[in-house]
Coordinates of C-alpha atoms in Angstrom, one line a residue:
Chain A
M1 CA 0.0 0.0 0.0
T2 CA 2.1 2.9 -1.2
D3 CA 1.1 6.3 -2.3
R4 CA -0.4 6.5 -5.7
R5 CA -2.9 9.4 -5.6
P6 CA -3.3 12.0 -2.9
P7 CA -4.7 10.3 0.2
V8 CA -8.5 10.1 0.4
L9 CA -8.3 11.8 3.8
R10 CA -5.5 13.9 5.3
A11 CA -6.4 15.6 8.6
S12 CA -3.7 17.5 10.3
G13 CA -3.2 19.6 13.4
L14 CA -6.8 19.1 14.6
A15 CA -7.5 20.4 18.1
K16 CA -10.7 20.7 20.1
S17 CA -11.4 21.7 23.6
F18 CA -14.6 21.5 25.6
G19 CA -14.3 24.2 28.3
H20 CA -11.1 23.3 30.1
V21 CA -10.9 19.8 28.7
E22 CA -8.5 19.5 25.8
A23 CA -10.2 16.5 24.2
L24 CA -8.0 16.6 21.1
R25 CA -4.6 18.3 21.0
Q26 CA -2.9 17.0 17.8
G27 CA -5.2 15.0 15.6
E28 CA -3.4 13.5 12.6
L29 CA -5.0 11.0 10.3
T30 CA -4.2 9.9 6.8
V31 CA -6.2 7.3 4.9
H32 CA -5.6 6.1 1.4
A33 CA -8.1 4.6 -1.0
G34 CA -8.6 0.9 -0.4
E35 CA -7.2 1.1 3.1
V36 CA -8.6 0.2 6.5
V37 CA -7.2 2.4 9.2
A38 CA -8.0 1.4 12.8
L39 CA -8.1 4.2 15.4
V40 CA -7.5 2.8 18.8
G41 CA -6.9 4.3 22.2
D42 CA -8.2 4.2 25.8
N43 CA -11.5 5.9 26.7
G44 CA -11.0 9.6 26.5
A45 CA -8.0 9.4 24.2
G46 CA -9.8 11.6 21.7
K47 CA -10.8 9.1 19.0
S48 CA -14.4 10.1 18.8
T49 CA -13.5 13.8 18.9
L50 CA -11.1 13.3 16.0
I51 CA -13.5 11.6 13.8
S52 CA -16.3 14.0 14.7
C53 CA -14.1 16.8 13.4
V54 CA -13.5 14.9 10.2
S55 CA -17.2 14.0 9.8
G56 CA -18.4 17.6 10.3
A57 CA -20.2 16.9 13.5
L58 CA -17.8 19.1 15.4
L59 CA -16.0 22.3 14.4
P60 CA -12.4 21.9 15.5
D61 CA -10.6 24.9 17.2
A62 CA -7.6 24.4 14.8
G63 CA -6.4 22.2 12.1
E64 CA -7.4 21.2 8.5
V65 CA -8.9 18.4 6.6
S66 CA -8.5 17.6 2.9
V67 CA -10.2 15.0 0.8
E68 CA -8.2 13.8 -2.2
G69 CA -6.1 16.9 -1.9
R70 CA -9.1 19.3 -1.8
P71 CA -9.5 21.3 1.5
M72 CA -12.8 20.5 3.1
P73 CA -14.9 23.1 4.9
L74 CA -15.0 22.1 8.6
G75 CA -18.0 21.9 11.0
S76 CA -20.6 20.9 8.4
I77 CA -22.0 17.4 8.2
R78 CA -23.5 18.2 4.8
A79 CA -20.1 19.4 3.4
A80 CA -18.5 16.2 4.6
M81 CA -21.2 14.2 3.0
E82 CA -20.7 16.1 -0.3
Y83 CA -17.0 15.3 -0.1
G84 CA -17.9 11.6 0.1
I85 CA -17.5 11.0 3.8
A86 CA -20.2 8.9 5.6
T87 CA -20.1 8.1 9.3
V88 CA -21.5 5.4 11.6
Y89 CA -21.7 7.2 15.0
Q90 CA -21.5 5.6 18.4
G91 CA -25.0 5.8 19.6
L92 CA -26.0 5.7 15.9
A93 CA -27.9 8.6 14.4
M94 CA -31.3 7.2 13.6
A95 CA -34.8 8.6 13.8
P96 CA -36.5 5.8 15.8
D97 CA -40.0 6.7 14.6
L98 CA -39.0 6.5 10.9
S99 CA -38.8 3.2 9.1
V100 CA -35.6 1.4 8.1
A101 CA -36.0 2.5 4.5
E102 CA -36.7 6.1 5.6
N103 CA -33.6 6.2 7.8
L104 CA -31.4 4.7 5.1
F105 CA -32.3 7.5 2.7
L106 CA -32.8 10.3 5.3
S107 CA -31.6 13.6 3.8
C108 CA -30.7 11.7 0.5
E109 CA -34.3 10.8 -0.5
L110 CA -35.0 9.6 -4.0
R111 CA -37.6 11.5 -5.9
R112 CA -40.0 10.3 -8.5
P113 CA -39.0 10.5 -12.1
G114 CA -40.4 13.4 -14.2
L115 CA -42.6 16.3 -13.2
L116 CA -43.8 14.7 -9.9
G117 CA -40.2 14.4 -8.8
R118 CA -39.5 18.0 -9.7
L119 CA -42.5 19.0 -7.5
G120 CA -40.7 17.2 -4.7
L121 CA -42.6 14.0 -4.5
L122 CA -40.6 11.0 -3.1
D123 CA -40.2 7.7 -4.8
K124 CA -41.0 5.5 -1.8
K125 CA -41.2 2.3 -3.7
A126 CA -37.7 2.8 -5.2
M127 CA -36.4 3.6 -1.8
R128 CA -38.0 0.5 -0.3
E129 CA -36.5 -1.7 -3.0
R130 CA -33.1 -0.2 -2.8
A131 CA -33.3 -0.6 1.0
W132 CA -34.0 -4.3 0.5
Q133 CA -31.1 -4.7 -1.8
L134 CA -28.8 -3.0 0.6
M135 CA -29.8 -5.1 3.5
D136 CA -29.7 -8.2 1.4
G137 CA -26.3 -7.3 0.1
L138 CA -25.1 -7.1 3.7
G139 CA -26.5 -10.5 4.3
I140 CA -29.1 -9.3 6.8
T141 CA -31.6 -12.1 7.1
T142 CA -33.1 -11.3 10.4
L143 CA -34.7 -8.1 9.2
Q144 CA -37.9 -8.8 7.3
D145 CA -39.5 -5.5 6.8
V146 CA -37.8 -2.3 5.8
T147 CA -41.0 -0.4 6.6
L148 CA -40.6 -1.2 10.3
P149 CA -39.8 1.7 12.5
V150 CA -36.1 1.6 13.5
G151 CA -37.2 2.0 17.1
D152 CA -38.8 -1.5 16.9
L153 CA -35.5 -3.1 15.9
S154 CA -33.0 -4.8 18.2
G155 CA -29.7 -2.9 19.0
G156 CA -27.8 -5.2 16.6
Q157 CA -30.3 -4.7 13.8
R158 CA -30.1 -0.9 14.2
Q159 CA -26.3 -1.1 14.1
V160 CA -26.5 -3.0 10.9
V161 CA -28.9 -0.4 9.4
A162 CA -26.4 2.4 10.4
V163 CA -23.5 0.5 8.8
A164 CA -25.6 -0.1 5.6
R165 CA -26.5 3.6 5.4
A166 CA -22.9 4.8 5.8
V167 CA -21.5 2.2 3.3
S168 CA -24.2 3.0 0.7
R169 CA -23.6 6.8 1.0
A170 CA -19.9 7.1 1.2
G171 CA -18.2 8.0 -2.1
R172 CA -14.7 8.1 -0.7
L173 CA -14.4 7.3 3.0
V174 CA -16.5 5.5 5.7
I175 CA -15.9 6.3 9.3
M176 CA -17.2 3.7 11.8
D177 CA -17.2 4.5 15.6
E178 CA -17.5 1.2 17.4
P179 CA -19.6 -0.5 14.7
T180 CA -19.6 -3.9 16.4
A181 CA -20.2 -2.7 20.0
A182 CA -23.8 -3.8 20.2
L183 CA -23.4 -6.9 18.1
G184 CA -23.1 -10.6 18.6
T185 CA -20.3 -12.7 17.2
R186 CA -22.1 -13.5 13.9
Q187 CA -23.3 -10.0 13.2
S188 CA -19.8 -8.6 14.2
Q189 CA -18.3 -10.9 11.6
M190 CA -20.8 -9.6 9.1
V191 CA -19.7 -6.0 9.7
I192 CA -16.1 -7.0 9.4
E193 CA -16.9 -8.6 6.0
T194 CA -18.7 -5.4 5.0
I195 CA -15.6 -3.4 5.9
K196 CA -13.5 -5.6 3.8
A197 CA -16.0 -5.3 0.9
T198 CA -16.0 -1.5 1.2
R199 CA -12.2 -1.5 1.1
D200 CA -12.2 -3.7 -1.9
R201 CA -14.5 -1.2 -3.6
G202 CA -11.6 1.2 -3.3
L203 CA -13.0 3.3 -0.4
G204 CA -11.0 4.3 2.6
V205 CA -12.3 3.1 6.0
V206 CA -11.6 4.5 9.5
L207 CA -12.5 2.0 12.2
I208 CA -12.7 2.8 15.9
S209 CA -13.0 -0.2 18.0
H210 CA -11.9 -1.6 21.4
D211 CA -12.1 -5.1 19.9
L212 CA -8.4 -5.5 19.2
P213 CA -8.5 -9.0 17.9
R214 CA -11.1 -8.0 15.3
V215 CA -9.2 -4.8 14.5
L216 CA -6.0 -6.8 13.7
Q217 CA -8.1 -9.1 11.6
V218 CA -9.2 -6.3 9.2
A219 CA -7.0 -3.2 9.6
D220 CA -4.1 -2.4 7.2
R221 CA -2.8 0.3 9.6
I222 CA -3.2 1.0 13.3
V223 CA -3.2 4.6 14.6
I224 CA -2.9 4.8 18.3
M225 CA -4.1 7.8 20.4
R226 CA -3.4 8.7 23.9
L227 CA -4.5 11.8 25.8
G228 CA -5.6 13.7 22.7
R229 CA -2.6 12.9 20.6
V230 CA -1.6 10.4 18.0
V231 CA 1.3 8.5 19.5
A232 CA 1.8 5.8 16.9
D233 CA 0.9 5.0 13.3
L234 CA 2.0 1.5 12.4
A235 CA 1.4 -1.2 9.7
A236 CA -0.9 -3.7 11.2
S237 CA 0.8 -6.8 9.9
G238 CA 3.0 -8.4 12.6
L239 CA 1.6 -6.2 15.4
K240 CA 0.8 -7.9 18.6
I241 CA -2.1 -7.0 20.8
N242 CA 0.1 -6.4 23.8
Q243 CA 2.2 -4.0 21.9
I244 CA -0.9 -2.0 21.0
V245 CA -2.1 -2.0 24.5
A246 CA 1.2 -0.8 25.8
L247 CA 1.2 2.1 23.4
M248 CA -2.5 2.9 24.3
L249 CA -1.6 3.0 28.0
G250 CA 1.7 4.7 27.5
E251 CA 3.8 2.0 29.2
Q252 CA 7.3 2.1 27.9
D253 CA 8.6 -1.3 29.2
N254 CA 6.6 -4.1 27.8
D255 CA 6.0 -6.0 31.1
R256 CA 2.4 -7.1 30.6
E257 CA 1.9 -10.5 29.2
E258 CA -1.3 -11.1 27.3
S259 CA -2.1 -14.2 25.5
L260 CA -5.1 -13.1 23.4
P261 CA -5.5 -14.7 20.1
A262 CA -4.7 -12.4 17.2
Chain V
M1 CA -37.0 -12.3 -1.4
T2 CA -36.0 -13.9 1.9
T3 CA -37.6 -16.6 3.9
L4 CA -39.6 -15.7 7.0
Q5 CA -37.7 -16.1 10.2
P6 CA -39.1 -16.1 13.7
T7 CA -37.2 -12.9 14.6
I8 CA -39.8 -10.5 13.2
P9 CA -41.4 -8.3 15.9
A10 CA -45.0 -9.2 16.2
R11 CA -46.1 -5.6 15.4
S12 CA -45.0 -5.8 11.8
V13 CA -47.2 -8.8 11.1
R14 CA -50.1 -7.0 12.6
S15 CA -49.5 -3.9 10.6
R16 CA -49.2 -5.9 7.5
L17 CA -52.4 -7.8 8.2
G18 CA -54.4 -4.6 8.5
G19 CA -53.0 -1.1 8.6
L20 CA -56.4 -0.1 9.8
T21 CA -56.0 -1.6 13.2
R22 CA -53.1 0.7 13.8
S23 CA -54.5 3.7 12.0
T24 CA -55.7 6.5 14.3
P25 CA -57.7 8.3 11.5
A26 CA -59.8 5.1 11.2
Y27 CA -60.6 5.1 14.9
I28 CA -61.4 8.8 14.9
T29 CA -63.6 8.4 11.9
V30 CA -65.6 5.7 13.6
A31 CA -65.9 7.9 16.7
L32 CA -67.1 10.8 14.6
V33 CA -69.6 8.8 12.7
A34 CA -70.9 7.3 16.0
L35 CA -71.3 10.9 17.4
V36 CA -73.3 11.9 14.3
V37 CA -75.5 8.9 14.4
V38 CA -76.2 9.4 18.1
F39 CA -77.1 13.1 17.7
S40 CA -79.2 12.3 14.7
L41 CA -81.2 9.7 16.6
I42 CA -81.8 11.9 19.6
S43 CA -82.3 15.2 17.8
P44 CA -86.0 16.0 17.1
E45 CA -87.1 14.8 13.7
W46 CA -83.5 14.0 12.7
R47 CA -82.8 17.7 12.5
F48 CA -79.1 17.1 13.2
L49 CA -78.8 15.9 9.6
D50 CA -80.4 19.0 8.1
A51 CA -78.3 20.7 5.5
T52 CA -78.2 24.0 7.4
N53 CA -76.9 22.3 10.6
L54 CA -74.2 20.3 8.7
Q55 CA -73.2 23.4 6.8
A56 CA -72.9 25.3 10.0
I57 CA -70.7 22.6 11.4
G58 CA -68.5 22.7 8.3
R59 CA -68.2 26.5 8.4
N60 CA -67.3 26.5 12.1
S61 CA -64.7 23.8 11.5
A62 CA -62.9 25.3 8.5
G63 CA -60.6 27.6 10.5
L64 CA -59.9 25.0 13.1
V65 CA -59.0 22.5 10.4
L66 CA -56.3 24.8 9.1
L67 CA -54.9 25.5 12.6
A68 CA -54.8 21.8 13.3
V69 CA -53.1 21.0 10.0
G70 CA -50.4 23.6 10.8
L71 CA -49.9 22.3 14.4
T72 CA -49.6 18.7 13.0
F73 CA -46.3 19.7 11.3
V74 CA -45.1 21.5 14.4
L75 CA -45.9 18.7 16.8
G76 CA -44.6 16.1 14.3
A77 CA -41.2 18.0 14.4
G78 CA -41.2 17.8 18.2
H79 CA -42.1 21.4 18.9
I80 CA -45.3 23.2 19.9
D81 CA -46.9 26.4 18.7
L82 CA -49.1 28.1 21.3
S83 CA -49.4 31.2 19.3
V84 CA -51.7 30.0 16.5
G85 CA -54.9 31.4 18.1
A86 CA -53.2 34.8 18.7
T87 CA -51.7 34.8 15.2
L88 CA -55.2 34.1 13.8
V89 CA -56.6 37.1 15.7
L90 CA -53.7 39.4 14.6
S91 CA -54.1 38.3 11.0
S92 CA -57.8 38.9 11.0
V93 CA -57.4 42.3 12.5
V94 CA -54.8 43.3 9.9
A95 CA -56.9 41.8 7.1
G96 CA -60.0 43.5 8.3
T97 CA -58.2 46.9 8.6
V98 CA -56.8 46.5 5.1
A99 CA -60.2 45.6 3.7
V100 CA -61.9 48.6 5.3
R101 CA -59.1 51.0 4.1
L102 CA -59.1 49.7 0.5
A103 CA -62.8 49.1 -0.1
G104 CA -63.7 52.8 -0.5
E105 CA -66.8 54.6 0.7
P106 CA -70.0 52.5 0.7
S107 CA -72.8 53.7 -1.6
A108 CA -76.3 54.4 -0.2
A109 CA -77.2 50.8 -1.1
G110 CA -74.3 49.6 1.1
T111 CA -72.0 48.3 -1.6
F112 CA -68.3 49.2 -1.7
P113 CA -66.7 50.3 -4.9
N114 CA -63.5 48.2 -4.5
A115 CA -64.9 45.4 -2.4
G116 CA -63.5 42.5 -4.5
L117 CA -59.9 43.7 -4.8
A118 CA -59.9 44.9 -1.2
L119 CA -60.9 41.5 0.0
V120 CA -58.3 39.7 -2.1
I121 CA -55.6 41.9 -0.8
A122 CA -56.9 41.5 2.7
A123 CA -56.7 37.7 2.4
L124 CA -53.1 38.0 1.1
A125 CA -52.3 40.3 4.0
A126 CA -53.7 37.8 6.5
V127 CA -51.6 35.0 5.0
V128 CA -48.4 37.2 5.0
V129 CA -49.0 38.3 8.6
G130 CA -49.3 34.6 9.6
G131 CA -46.3 33.6 7.6
V132 CA -44.1 36.3 9.2
A133 CA -45.4 35.3 12.6
G134 CA -44.4 31.7 11.9
L135 CA -41.0 32.8 10.6
I136 CA -40.3 34.8 13.7
N137 CA -41.3 31.8 15.9
G138 CA -39.0 29.5 13.8
V139 CA -36.1 31.9 13.9
L140 CA -36.4 32.5 17.6
V141 CA -36.6 28.7 18.3
T142 CA -33.6 27.8 16.1
R143 CA -31.3 30.8 16.6
L144 CA -31.9 31.6 20.3
K145 CA -32.3 27.9 21.0
V146 CA -35.1 28.8 23.4
N147 CA -37.7 26.1 23.9
S148 CA -40.6 26.4 21.5
F149 CA -43.1 26.3 24.4
V150 CA -41.6 29.4 25.8
V151 CA -41.0 31.2 22.5
T152 CA -44.6 30.7 21.3
L153 CA -46.0 31.5 24.8
G154 CA -44.2 34.8 24.4
T155 CA -45.3 35.5 20.8
M156 CA -48.8 34.5 21.7
G157 CA -48.9 37.5 24.1
V158 CA -47.1 39.7 21.6
A159 CA -49.6 38.9 18.8
T160 CA -52.6 39.3 21.0
G161 CA -51.4 42.6 22.3
A162 CA -50.5 43.8 18.8
A163 CA -54.0 43.0 17.6
Q164 CA -55.4 45.0 20.5
V165 CA -53.0 47.9 19.9
L166 CA -54.0 48.1 16.2
T167 CA -57.6 48.6 16.9
N168 CA -57.5 49.9 20.5
G169 CA -59.1 46.6 21.5
A170 CA -62.3 47.1 19.4
N171 CA -63.3 44.8 16.6
V172 CA -62.9 46.0 13.1
A173 CA -66.2 47.2 11.7
G174 CA -67.3 48.2 8.2
I175 CA -65.7 45.3 6.4
P176 CA -67.5 44.8 3.0
P177 CA -70.3 42.3 3.5
A178 CA -69.2 40.6 0.3
V179 CA -66.7 38.7 2.4
Q180 CA -69.6 36.8 3.8
T181 CA -72.0 36.7 0.9
S182 CA -69.6 35.7 -1.8
F183 CA -67.2 33.6 0.3
G184 CA -67.8 32.9 3.9
L185 CA -71.5 32.0 3.7
N186 CA -71.3 30.8 0.1
T187 CA -71.4 27.1 -0.8
V188 CA -70.4 24.9 -3.7
A189 CA -72.6 21.7 -4.2
G190 CA -74.0 22.5 -0.7
I191 CA -70.5 22.5 0.9
P192 CA -69.4 25.8 2.5
L193 CA -66.7 27.4 0.5
P194 CA -64.3 28.0 3.5
L195 CA -64.5 24.2 4.2
V196 CA -63.7 23.4 0.6
L197 CA -60.7 25.6 0.8
A198 CA -59.6 24.1 4.1
V199 CA -60.0 20.5 2.8
V200 CA -58.1 21.2 -0.4
I201 CA -55.2 22.8 1.7
S202 CA -55.3 19.8 4.1
L203 CA -55.0 17.4 1.2
L204 CA -51.9 19.3 -0.1
A205 CA -50.5 19.4 3.4
G206 CA -51.0 15.7 3.7
V207 CA -49.0 15.2 0.6
V208 CA -46.3 17.4 1.8
L209 CA -46.1 15.6 5.1
T210 CA -46.0 12.0 3.7
Q211 CA -44.6 12.4 0.2
T212 CA -41.9 15.0 0.3
S213 CA -38.5 15.5 2.0
A214 CA -39.8 18.5 3.9
G215 CA -42.4 16.4 5.7
R216 CA -40.0 13.5 6.2
H217 CA -37.3 15.7 7.7
A218 CA -39.9 17.3 10.0
L219 CA -40.8 13.9 11.4
A220 CA -37.1 12.9 11.5
I221 CA -36.2 15.9 13.7
G222 CA -39.2 15.2 15.9
S223 CA -38.1 11.7 16.3
S224 CA -34.5 12.6 17.1
A225 CA -33.1 16.0 16.2
D226 CA -29.5 14.8 16.7
G227 CA -30.0 11.7 14.7
A228 CA -31.5 13.7 11.8
R229 CA -28.7 16.3 12.0
R230 CA -26.1 13.5 11.8
A231 CA -27.9 12.0 8.9
G232 CA -27.5 15.2 7.0
V233 CA -30.8 16.9 7.6
N234 CA -30.7 20.7 7.9
V235 CA -32.4 20.8 11.3
Q236 CA -32.6 24.6 11.5
R237 CA -34.3 25.0 8.1
S238 CA -36.7 22.2 8.7
T239 CA -37.7 23.7 12.1
I240 CA -38.3 27.1 10.6
V241 CA -40.3 25.5 7.8
V242 CA -42.8 23.8 10.2
F243 CA -43.3 27.1 12.1
V244 CA -43.9 29.0 8.8
I245 CA -46.4 26.4 7.7
S246 CA -48.2 26.7 11.1
G247 CA -48.2 30.5 10.8
L248 CA -49.5 30.5 7.2
M249 CA -52.4 28.3 8.3
A250 CA -53.2 30.6 11.2
G251 CA -53.1 33.6 8.9
L252 CA -55.5 32.0 6.4
A253 CA -57.7 30.9 9.3
G254 CA -57.7 34.6 10.4
F255 CA -59.2 35.5 7.0
L256 CA -61.8 32.7 7.3
D257 CA -62.7 34.1 10.6
I258 CA -63.7 37.5 9.1
S259 CA -65.5 35.7 6.3
R260 CA -67.6 33.8 8.9
F261 CA -68.6 36.7 11.1
G262 CA -68.2 39.7 8.8
T263 CA -66.0 41.3 11.5
T264 CA -63.1 40.3 13.7
A265 CA -63.5 38.3 16.9
I266 CA -60.6 39.6 19.0
S267 CA -61.8 38.1 22.3
G268 CA -63.5 35.1 20.8
H269 CA -60.4 32.9 20.4
S270 CA -59.1 32.3 23.9
T271 CA -59.6 28.6 23.6
T272 CA -59.1 28.2 19.9
M273 CA -55.5 27.1 20.1
L274 CA -56.3 24.5 22.8
Q275 CA -59.2 23.1 20.6
A276 CA -56.8 22.8 17.6
L277 CA -54.1 21.2 19.8
S278 CA -56.6 18.7 21.3
A279 CA -57.7 17.8 17.8
V280 CA -54.2 17.2 16.6
I281 CA -53.4 14.9 19.6
I282 CA -56.7 13.1 19.4
G283 CA -55.9 12.6 15.7
G284 CA -52.9 10.5 16.5
T285 CA -50.0 13.0 16.2
S286 CA -47.5 12.5 19.0
L287 CA -47.0 15.4 21.4
F288 CA -43.4 14.5 21.4
G289 CA -42.8 14.4 17.7
G290 CA -41.9 11.8 15.2
R291 CA -45.4 10.6 14.4
A292 CA -48.0 12.8 12.7
S293 CA -51.2 12.4 10.7
V294 CA -52.9 15.2 8.7
P295 CA -56.1 13.2 8.1
G296 CA -56.2 12.3 11.8
S297 CA -56.0 16.0 12.7
V298 CA -58.6 17.1 10.2
I299 CA -61.2 14.4 11.2
A300 CA -60.6 15.0 14.9
T301 CA -61.2 18.7 14.4
F302 CA -64.9 17.9 13.7
I303 CA -65.3 16.1 17.1
P304 CA -65.5 19.4 19.1
T305 CA -67.7 21.1 16.5
V306 CA -70.1 18.2 16.2
L307 CA -70.3 17.9 20.0
L308 CA -71.1 21.6 20.3
A309 CA -73.8 21.5 17.5
G310 CA -75.2 18.3 18.9
F311 CA -75.4 19.5 22.5
V312 CA -77.1 22.7 21.3
M313 CA -79.6 20.7 19.3
V314 CA -80.6 18.3 22.0
G315 CA -80.8 21.1 24.6
V316 CA -77.6 20.3 26.6
S317 CA -75.7 23.4 27.7
S318 CA -72.7 24.1 25.4
F319 CA -70.6 24.3 28.5
Y320 CA -70.6 20.5 28.5
Q321 CA -68.7 20.6 25.2
N322 CA -65.5 21.6 27.1
I323 CA -66.0 18.8 29.5
A324 CA -66.6 16.3 26.8
I325 CA -63.5 17.4 24.8
G326 CA -61.3 17.1 27.8
V327 CA -62.5 13.6 28.5
V328 CA -62.2 12.6 24.8
L329 CA -58.6 14.0 24.7
I330 CA -57.4 11.9 27.7
I331 CA -59.2 8.8 26.5
A332 CA -57.7 9.2 23.0
V333 CA -54.2 9.5 24.2
W334 CA -54.6 6.7 26.6
L335 CA -55.9 4.4 23.8
D336 CA -53.0 5.5 21.6
Q337 CA -50.5 4.5 24.2
L338 CA -52.2 1.1 24.7
R339 CA -51.9 0.4 21.0
G340 CA -48.3 1.6 20.9
K341 CA -47.3 -1.1 23.4

């Protein structure tokens, strides 16, 4: 994985404080097309703040973000979407009263062809069918009805809908904040497969997860954060979990012995 | 496409078997028809079903229908607009004043030289006043980030006071009677013209709510403002839009009010907002946003007017209307919660 084009994402010098708390001091993140970058760190390390600055959900106090070399306006979710960035947020970002199909297309609704579409009428049938295809494509067999309100779904099903939405929208980069947190083993594996498929489509993927064995299974690169700073940016191959944990916790001497399967 | 698996929540099966069992408009329609049947049976010589009585019910409901339709959007978006009754009054006062100023001096026969044009401009003025009031509400709610209950409680007072200031508290007299004869009291195919207008606008509003991005975004922010924002919805704009819709409806209702009485009714609308709000909630729109039904609101609007007409006809004091509506409101929301479980 060497440089061919400008990276899909280059974020540099990002900083964000909340009152006296410096959540993010030096946020650096580079992602290339067709690459999965895992962002790891202890709670409070600044991972979510960093990706919120990239996704437009937060306006950073300093720093810049460029997408394929073009500087992106910061602090606007719509701008980030227009630059091809889609995000699965921790705690999702669903309207529980709206159906699966309605949530999948929220703010990107399909309109009817012709005059009716120009008058603003929605093509609900097309959205339902595309929703079906999306869920089917992800191998979701437990969800029978895309007209069901998202609030009626299980946590895992909602998570899968959120992942489907991000993957279907992203033109260049998908950011996933703990996408497997609410999931069982089988569904987690499905999300991992989706991440791989997304990478193989040539998109960049940023994955935040505490599930280090799974991270090592899918990531090409591991970016480790501690106390609001990026402290390491390493190729994933050959990395051991205890090395990552040591960097996350800032322990210089590698005295902890963990025997987790990689 | 896929085989059925036992993981489907039971509700989806029920909703597919019959949307009617979950549809609030269906329940409300049954209740309304039942009320009409009961009043018809107990009214002397079936007089409840007389054309004049039904027309009066229709005329009295038209303005309320518009207010309820506007509130359906606001509640669906998770907000509230307490100012609709006051906006109605302010719009009617402005429209009445405009009509009087533009209509010219009446002839000996009591006809005004410019009555037609004056009334058209008055109607536009009413709608503009309503739209501006809604815009102000929307901007205050989104920019100052003050709760919509507080903002519209404030603008309710401002609008009421402004209406009183404009006319020194007196109702506007001398409006060309054509407003009643050619519009307010007029009918097409036996249906009062104001009701026809209200129903046409309600149909359009129903399409906007269910078939356009504007409606869907309103419900999305009512369901979860943060979720909608993160999904890319422009929450500020959607919020302003629902308040403008509500204001426009109140403005038009203000003009209907003049066309009904031939004058303004500044002090006659102290409970109008509560009636419209009750109808919206009875009609199945969630007070907390996310779910809304224009047909439900429209049909539920007729419950108070039918109750009032029925009570009058069978000789029960109209005071009982308020009691009946209060009871209906609580029962309707309770039933809705039962079905939601």
